[in-house]
Coordinates of C-alpha atoms in Angstrom, one line a residue:
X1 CA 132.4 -102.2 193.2
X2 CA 131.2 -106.1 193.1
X3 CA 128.3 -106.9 191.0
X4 CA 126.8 -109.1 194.0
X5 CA 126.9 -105.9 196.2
X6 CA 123.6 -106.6 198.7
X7 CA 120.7 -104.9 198.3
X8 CA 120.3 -103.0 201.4
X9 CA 116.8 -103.8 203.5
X10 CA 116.0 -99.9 203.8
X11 CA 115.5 -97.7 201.0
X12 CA 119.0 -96.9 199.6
X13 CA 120.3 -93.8 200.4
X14 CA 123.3 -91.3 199.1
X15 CA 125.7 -92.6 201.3
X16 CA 124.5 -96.3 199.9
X17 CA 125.6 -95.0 196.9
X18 CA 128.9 -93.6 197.3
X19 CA 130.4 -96.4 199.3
X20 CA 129.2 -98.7 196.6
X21 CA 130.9 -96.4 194.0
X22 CA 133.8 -95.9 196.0
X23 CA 133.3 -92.0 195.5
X24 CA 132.3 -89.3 198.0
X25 CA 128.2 -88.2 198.9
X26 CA 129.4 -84.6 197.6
X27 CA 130.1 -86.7 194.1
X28 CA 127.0 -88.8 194.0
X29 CA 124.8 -85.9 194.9
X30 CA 126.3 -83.9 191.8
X31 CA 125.8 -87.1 189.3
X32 CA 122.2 -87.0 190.7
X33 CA 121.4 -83.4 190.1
X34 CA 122.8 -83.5 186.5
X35 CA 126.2 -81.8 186.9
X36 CA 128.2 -81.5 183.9
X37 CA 131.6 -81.4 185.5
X38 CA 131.7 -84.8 186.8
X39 CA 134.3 -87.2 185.1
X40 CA 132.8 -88.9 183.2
X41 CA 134.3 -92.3 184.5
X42 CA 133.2 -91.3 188.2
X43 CA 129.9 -90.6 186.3
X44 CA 129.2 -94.0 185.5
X45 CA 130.5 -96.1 188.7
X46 CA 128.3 -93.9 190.1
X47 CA 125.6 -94.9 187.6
X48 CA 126.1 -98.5 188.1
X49 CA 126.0 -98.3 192.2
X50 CA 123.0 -96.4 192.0
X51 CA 121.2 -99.5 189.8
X52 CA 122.9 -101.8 191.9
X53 CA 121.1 -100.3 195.1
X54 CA 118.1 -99.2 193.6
X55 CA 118.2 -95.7 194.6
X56 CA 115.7 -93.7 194.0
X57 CA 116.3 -89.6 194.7
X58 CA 114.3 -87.9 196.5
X59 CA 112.9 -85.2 194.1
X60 CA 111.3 -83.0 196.9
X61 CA 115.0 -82.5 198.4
X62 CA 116.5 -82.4 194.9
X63 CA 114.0 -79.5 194.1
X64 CA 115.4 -78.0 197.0
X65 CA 118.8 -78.1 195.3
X66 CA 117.7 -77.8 191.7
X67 CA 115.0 -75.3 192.4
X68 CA 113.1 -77.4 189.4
X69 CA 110.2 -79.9 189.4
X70 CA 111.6 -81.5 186.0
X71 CA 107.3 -80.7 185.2
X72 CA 105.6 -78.4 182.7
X73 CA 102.5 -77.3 182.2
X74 CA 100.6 -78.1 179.0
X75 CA 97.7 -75.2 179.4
X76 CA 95.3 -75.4 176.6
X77 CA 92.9 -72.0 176.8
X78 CA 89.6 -71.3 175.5
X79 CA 86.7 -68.8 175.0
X80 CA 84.0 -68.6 177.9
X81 CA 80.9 -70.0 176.8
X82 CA 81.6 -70.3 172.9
X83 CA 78.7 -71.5 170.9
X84 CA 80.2 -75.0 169.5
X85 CA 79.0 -77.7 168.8
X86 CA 80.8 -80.1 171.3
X87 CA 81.9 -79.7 174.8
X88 CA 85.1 -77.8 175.6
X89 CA 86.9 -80.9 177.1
X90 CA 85.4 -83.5 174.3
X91 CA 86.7 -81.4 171.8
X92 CA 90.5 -81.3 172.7
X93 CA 90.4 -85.3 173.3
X94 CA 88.4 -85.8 169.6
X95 CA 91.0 -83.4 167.9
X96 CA 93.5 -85.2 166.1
X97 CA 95.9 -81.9 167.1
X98 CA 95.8 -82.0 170.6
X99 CA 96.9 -85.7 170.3
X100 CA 99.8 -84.4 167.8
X101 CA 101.1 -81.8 169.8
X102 CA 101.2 -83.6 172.7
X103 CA 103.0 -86.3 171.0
X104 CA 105.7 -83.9 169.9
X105 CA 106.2 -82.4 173.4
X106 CA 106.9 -86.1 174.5
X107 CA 109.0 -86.8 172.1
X108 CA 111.2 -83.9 173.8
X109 CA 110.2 -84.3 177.0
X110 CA 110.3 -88.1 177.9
X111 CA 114.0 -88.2 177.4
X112 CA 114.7 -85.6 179.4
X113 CA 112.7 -87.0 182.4
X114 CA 110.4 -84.1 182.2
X115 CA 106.5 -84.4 183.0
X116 CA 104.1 -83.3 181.2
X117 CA 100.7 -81.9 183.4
X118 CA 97.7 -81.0 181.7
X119 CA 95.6 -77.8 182.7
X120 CA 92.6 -76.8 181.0
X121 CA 91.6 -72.9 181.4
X122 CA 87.8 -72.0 180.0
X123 CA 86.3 -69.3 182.4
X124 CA 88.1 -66.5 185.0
X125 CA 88.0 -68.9 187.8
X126 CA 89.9 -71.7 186.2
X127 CA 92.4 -68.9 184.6
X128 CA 92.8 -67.9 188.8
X129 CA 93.4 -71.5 189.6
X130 CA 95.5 -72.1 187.2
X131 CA 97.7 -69.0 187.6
X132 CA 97.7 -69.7 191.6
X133 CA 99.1 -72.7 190.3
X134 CA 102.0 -71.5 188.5
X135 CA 103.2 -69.0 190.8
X136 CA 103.0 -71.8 193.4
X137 CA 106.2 -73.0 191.6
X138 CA 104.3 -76.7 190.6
X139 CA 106.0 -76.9 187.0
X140 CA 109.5 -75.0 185.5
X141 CA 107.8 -73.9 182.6
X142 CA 104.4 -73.5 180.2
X143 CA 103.2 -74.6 177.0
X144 CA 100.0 -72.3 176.5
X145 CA 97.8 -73.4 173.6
X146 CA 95.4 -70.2 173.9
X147 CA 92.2 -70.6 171.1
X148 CA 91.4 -66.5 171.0
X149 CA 92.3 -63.0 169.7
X150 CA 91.8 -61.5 173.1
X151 CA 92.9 -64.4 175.3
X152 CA 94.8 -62.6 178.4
X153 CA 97.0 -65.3 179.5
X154 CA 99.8 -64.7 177.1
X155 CA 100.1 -61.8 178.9
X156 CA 99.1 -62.9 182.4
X157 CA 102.1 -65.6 181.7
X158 CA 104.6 -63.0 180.6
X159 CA 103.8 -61.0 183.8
X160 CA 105.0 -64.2 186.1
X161 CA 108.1 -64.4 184.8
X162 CA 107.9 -68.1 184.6
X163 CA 109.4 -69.8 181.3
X164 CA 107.0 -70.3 178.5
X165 CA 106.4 -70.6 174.9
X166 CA 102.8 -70.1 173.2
X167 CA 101.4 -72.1 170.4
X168 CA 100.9 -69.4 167.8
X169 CA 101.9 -65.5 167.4
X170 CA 100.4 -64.0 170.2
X171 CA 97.5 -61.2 168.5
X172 CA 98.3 -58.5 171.1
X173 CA 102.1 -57.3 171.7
X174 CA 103.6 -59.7 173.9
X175 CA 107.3 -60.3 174.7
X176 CA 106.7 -64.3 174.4
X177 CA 108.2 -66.8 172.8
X178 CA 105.8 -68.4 170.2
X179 CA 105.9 -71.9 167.5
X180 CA 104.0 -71.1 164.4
X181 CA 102.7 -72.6 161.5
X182 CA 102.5 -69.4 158.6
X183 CA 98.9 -70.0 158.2
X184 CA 98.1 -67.3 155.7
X185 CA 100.5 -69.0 153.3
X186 CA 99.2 -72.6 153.9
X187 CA 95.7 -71.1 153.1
X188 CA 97.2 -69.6 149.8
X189 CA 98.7 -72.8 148.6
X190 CA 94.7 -74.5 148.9
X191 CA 94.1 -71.3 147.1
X192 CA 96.2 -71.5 144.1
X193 CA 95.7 -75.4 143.8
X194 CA 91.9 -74.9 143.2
X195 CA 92.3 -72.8 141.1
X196 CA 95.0 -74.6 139.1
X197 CA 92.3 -77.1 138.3
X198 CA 90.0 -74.7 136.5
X199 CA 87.3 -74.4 139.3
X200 CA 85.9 -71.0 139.5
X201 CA 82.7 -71.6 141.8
X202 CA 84.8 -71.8 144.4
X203 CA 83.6 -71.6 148.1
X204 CA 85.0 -72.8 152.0
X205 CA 83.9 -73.8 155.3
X206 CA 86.0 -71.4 157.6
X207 CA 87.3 -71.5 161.1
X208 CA 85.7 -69.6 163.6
X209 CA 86.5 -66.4 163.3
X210 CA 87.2 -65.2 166.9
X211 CA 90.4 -67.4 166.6
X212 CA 93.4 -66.3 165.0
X213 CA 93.8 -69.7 163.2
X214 CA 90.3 -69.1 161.6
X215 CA 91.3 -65.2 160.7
X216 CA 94.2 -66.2 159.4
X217 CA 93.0 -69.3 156.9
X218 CA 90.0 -67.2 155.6
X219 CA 91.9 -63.8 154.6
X220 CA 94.9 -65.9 153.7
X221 CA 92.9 -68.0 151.1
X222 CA 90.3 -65.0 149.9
X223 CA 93.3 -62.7 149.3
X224 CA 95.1 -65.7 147.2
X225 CA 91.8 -66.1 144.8
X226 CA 91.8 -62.3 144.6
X227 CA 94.9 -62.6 142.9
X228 CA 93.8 -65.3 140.3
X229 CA 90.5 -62.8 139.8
X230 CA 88.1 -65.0 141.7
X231 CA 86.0 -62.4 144.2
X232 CA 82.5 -64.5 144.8
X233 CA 83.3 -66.4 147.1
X234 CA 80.6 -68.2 149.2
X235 CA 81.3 -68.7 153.1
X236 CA 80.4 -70.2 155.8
X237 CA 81.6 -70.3 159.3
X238 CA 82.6 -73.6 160.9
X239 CA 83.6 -74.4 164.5
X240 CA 87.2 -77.2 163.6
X241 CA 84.3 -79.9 164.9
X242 CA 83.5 -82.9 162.4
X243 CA 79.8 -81.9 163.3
X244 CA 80.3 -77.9 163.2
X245 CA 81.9 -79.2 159.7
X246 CA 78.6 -81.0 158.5
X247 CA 76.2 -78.1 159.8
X248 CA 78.7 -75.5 157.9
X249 CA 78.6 -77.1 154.5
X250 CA 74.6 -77.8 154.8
X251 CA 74.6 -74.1 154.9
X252 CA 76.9 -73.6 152.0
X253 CA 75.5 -75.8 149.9
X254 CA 72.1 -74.3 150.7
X255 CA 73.4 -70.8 149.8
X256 CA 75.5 -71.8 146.6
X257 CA 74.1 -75.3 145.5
X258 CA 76.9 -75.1 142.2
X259 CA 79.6 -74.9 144.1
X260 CA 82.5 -76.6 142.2
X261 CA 85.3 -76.7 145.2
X262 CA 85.6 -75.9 148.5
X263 CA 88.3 -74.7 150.8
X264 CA 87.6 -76.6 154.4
X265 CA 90.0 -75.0 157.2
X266 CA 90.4 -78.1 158.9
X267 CA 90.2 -82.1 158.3
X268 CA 88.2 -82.7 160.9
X269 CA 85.4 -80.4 159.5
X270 CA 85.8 -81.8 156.0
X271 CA 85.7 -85.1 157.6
X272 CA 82.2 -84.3 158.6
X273 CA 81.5 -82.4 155.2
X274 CA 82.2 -85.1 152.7
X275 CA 79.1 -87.1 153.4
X276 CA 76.8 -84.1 153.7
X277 CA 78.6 -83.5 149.9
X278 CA 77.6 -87.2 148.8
X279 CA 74.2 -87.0 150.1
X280 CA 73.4 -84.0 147.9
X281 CA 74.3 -86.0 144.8
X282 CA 77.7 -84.5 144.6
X283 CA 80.5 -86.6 143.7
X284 CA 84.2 -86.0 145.2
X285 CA 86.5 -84.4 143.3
X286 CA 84.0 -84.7 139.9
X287 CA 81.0 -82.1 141.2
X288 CA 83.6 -80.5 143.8
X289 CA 86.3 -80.7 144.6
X290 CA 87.9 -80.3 148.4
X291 CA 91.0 -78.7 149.9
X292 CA 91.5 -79.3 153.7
X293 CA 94.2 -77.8 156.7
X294 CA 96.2 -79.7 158.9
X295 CA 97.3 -83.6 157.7
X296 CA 95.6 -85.0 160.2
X297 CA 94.6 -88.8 160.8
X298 CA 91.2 -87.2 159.6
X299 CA 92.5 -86.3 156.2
X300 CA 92.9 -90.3 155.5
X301 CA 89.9 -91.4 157.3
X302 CA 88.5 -89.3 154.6
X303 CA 86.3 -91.1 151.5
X304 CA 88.4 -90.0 149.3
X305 CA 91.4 -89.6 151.1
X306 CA 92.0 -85.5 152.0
X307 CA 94.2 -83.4 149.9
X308 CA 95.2 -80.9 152.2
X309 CA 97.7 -78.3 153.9
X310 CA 100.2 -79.9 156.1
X311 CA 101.3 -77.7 159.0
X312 CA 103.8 -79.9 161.1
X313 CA 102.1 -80.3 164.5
X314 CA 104.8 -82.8 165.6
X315 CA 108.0 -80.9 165.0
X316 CA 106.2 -77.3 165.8
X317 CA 105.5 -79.4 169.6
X318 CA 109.1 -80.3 169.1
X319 CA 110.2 -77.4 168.9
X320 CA 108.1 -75.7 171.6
X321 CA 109.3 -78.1 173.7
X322 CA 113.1 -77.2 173.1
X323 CA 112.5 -73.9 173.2
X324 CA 111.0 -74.2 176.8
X325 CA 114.0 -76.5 177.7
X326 CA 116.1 -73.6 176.5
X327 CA 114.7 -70.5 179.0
X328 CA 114.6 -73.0 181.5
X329 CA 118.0 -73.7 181.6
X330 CA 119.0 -70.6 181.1
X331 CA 116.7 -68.3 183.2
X332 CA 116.5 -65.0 182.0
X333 CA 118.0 -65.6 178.4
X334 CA 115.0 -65.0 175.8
X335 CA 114.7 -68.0 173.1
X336 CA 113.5 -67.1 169.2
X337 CA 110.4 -67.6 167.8
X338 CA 110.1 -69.8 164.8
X339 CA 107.6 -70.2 162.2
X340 CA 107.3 -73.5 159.8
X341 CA 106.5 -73.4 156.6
X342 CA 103.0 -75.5 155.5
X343 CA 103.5 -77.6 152.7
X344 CA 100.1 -78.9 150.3
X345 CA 99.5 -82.5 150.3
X346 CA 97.6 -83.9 147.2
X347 CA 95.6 -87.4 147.6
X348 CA 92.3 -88.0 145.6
X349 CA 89.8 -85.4 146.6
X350 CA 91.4 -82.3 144.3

């Protein structure tokens, strides 16, 4: 092989390729599809040939071959007609989460020349689409991000047989691989730092409680001030919006105006709780002081900056993303679950 080899005036095919390389089509075709038992000296002339021809493989014959797409679905799944206070789809793009996970799928992903498609599923008829979809063999694999207790698609995934790993412990027995954050014990930890500061009037602005996340958070931090013999505790039911946030702790405040912290199960609510806080005269952390969930971007956009529970979106989409990479290479072969561990972050607002 020359480096002035000419560029041929047609797209470059296989045989382009191997007589460039000086090896067989059979041996380019294998260094294309990702063979592992290629040597690895033939490997790269026949790297080189294909940059000097500017092949490009054709992936709708190489699917043929591979039986893959080298695609996977990102499938984010929410309640039918929720009462929030934003828009399904503005939501997921104004949540610092959705932006973290899927920057830790990429981080996976991208490397492995995998793409990422995302699919929203709110009502029956997009769940139909999108499982029409699936079983159309579009992507080799799923990432379900499911928002409910009762969502069916954990289960409605397991039943296609298709590889796929679920954000979260699914709430009804499935045999699915799941990433989660322990977010009973994340809760506990804003528990027992609030009360290690000697605040006793102690109330929080909870998830919603038709999500597991929500559950979770609320039970996880009432049980922990249980324990240090603190049973009033003031509530009141947020949506994980900044606004849902704001309108939550209006109503707290409204119901316990001598509250002295407050447990907010997200960032993005406290982000939208702080200034309802400053407006009532109440200064952060002197009058109350604030816990939040996540380590978001919202946590330091924060005034003051967020002390809060840090649950590691990146490396959980990390991992999910291995773990997918795993079944799908290995069809058939079930991959563990794994559950990270939250860690408490203190800054200036407890």
């Amino acid at each position: 092989m020359t480096a002035d080899t000419p560029m041929p005036a047609r797209p470059a095919t296989l045989e382009d390729v191997a007589g460039v390389a000086g090896v067989s089509r059979a041996t380019v075709s294998r260094v294309i599809n990702g063979a592992t038992t290629v040597d690895p000296a033939l490997r790269r002339m026949v790297e080189e040939a294909v940059d000097a021809t500017g092949y490009v493989p054709n992936r709708a014959a190489r699917s043929l071959v591979t039986r893959r797409t080298d695609s996977i679905a990102l499938v984010v799944s929410e309640r039918e007609r929720r009462l929030v206070s934003e828009p399904f789809v503005g939501r997921m793009f104004s949540d610092p989460y959705f932006g973290r996970v899927v920057g830790g799928l990429l981080d996976v992903l991208r490397p492995a020349g995998i793409q990422l498609v995302l699919m929203l599923a709110d009502d029956q008829e997009s769940r139909d689409q999108l499982l029409s979809y699936l079983r159309h063999g579009h992507v080799d694999g799923v990432v379900l991000i499911s928002s409910h207790a009762d969502d069916p698609l954990p289960g409605l995934l397991h039943d296609t047989r298709l590889p796929a790993v679920l954000a979260g412990q699914p709430r009804r027995p499935t045999p699915i691989t799941y990433v989660e954050a322990d977010q009973r014990a994340g809760a506990q930890l804003a528990a027992d730092h609030l009360a290690s500061l000697g605040r006793r009037r102690i109330g929080t602005v909870s998830g919603p409680q038709d999500m597991p996340a929500g559950q979770a958070r609320l039970t996880g931090f009432l049980d922990a001030l249980a324990a240090h013999g603190i049973r009033d505790v003031a509530a009141a039911e947020g949506d994980f919006t900044h606004a849902g946030g704001a309108a939550a702790m209006r109503r707290l405040l409204a119901d316990r105006p001598d509250l002295d912290a407050v447990f907010i199960a997200s960032d993005l609510m406290a982000l939208g709780a702080i200034p309802v806080l400053l407006r009532a005269g109440k200064d952060v952390p002197g009058d109350v002081a604030l816990v939040g969930f996540d380590d978001s971007s919202a946590a330091l956009a924060c005034d003051p900056p967020l002390t809060t529970v840090r649950q590691p979106v990146e490396e959980m989409s990390a991992e999910m993303a291995r773990l997918l990479l795993k079944q799908i290479g290995r069809p058939g072969v079930p991959a563990p679950s794994v559950i990270f561990h939250p860690t408490l972050v203190r800054r200036q607002s407890a």
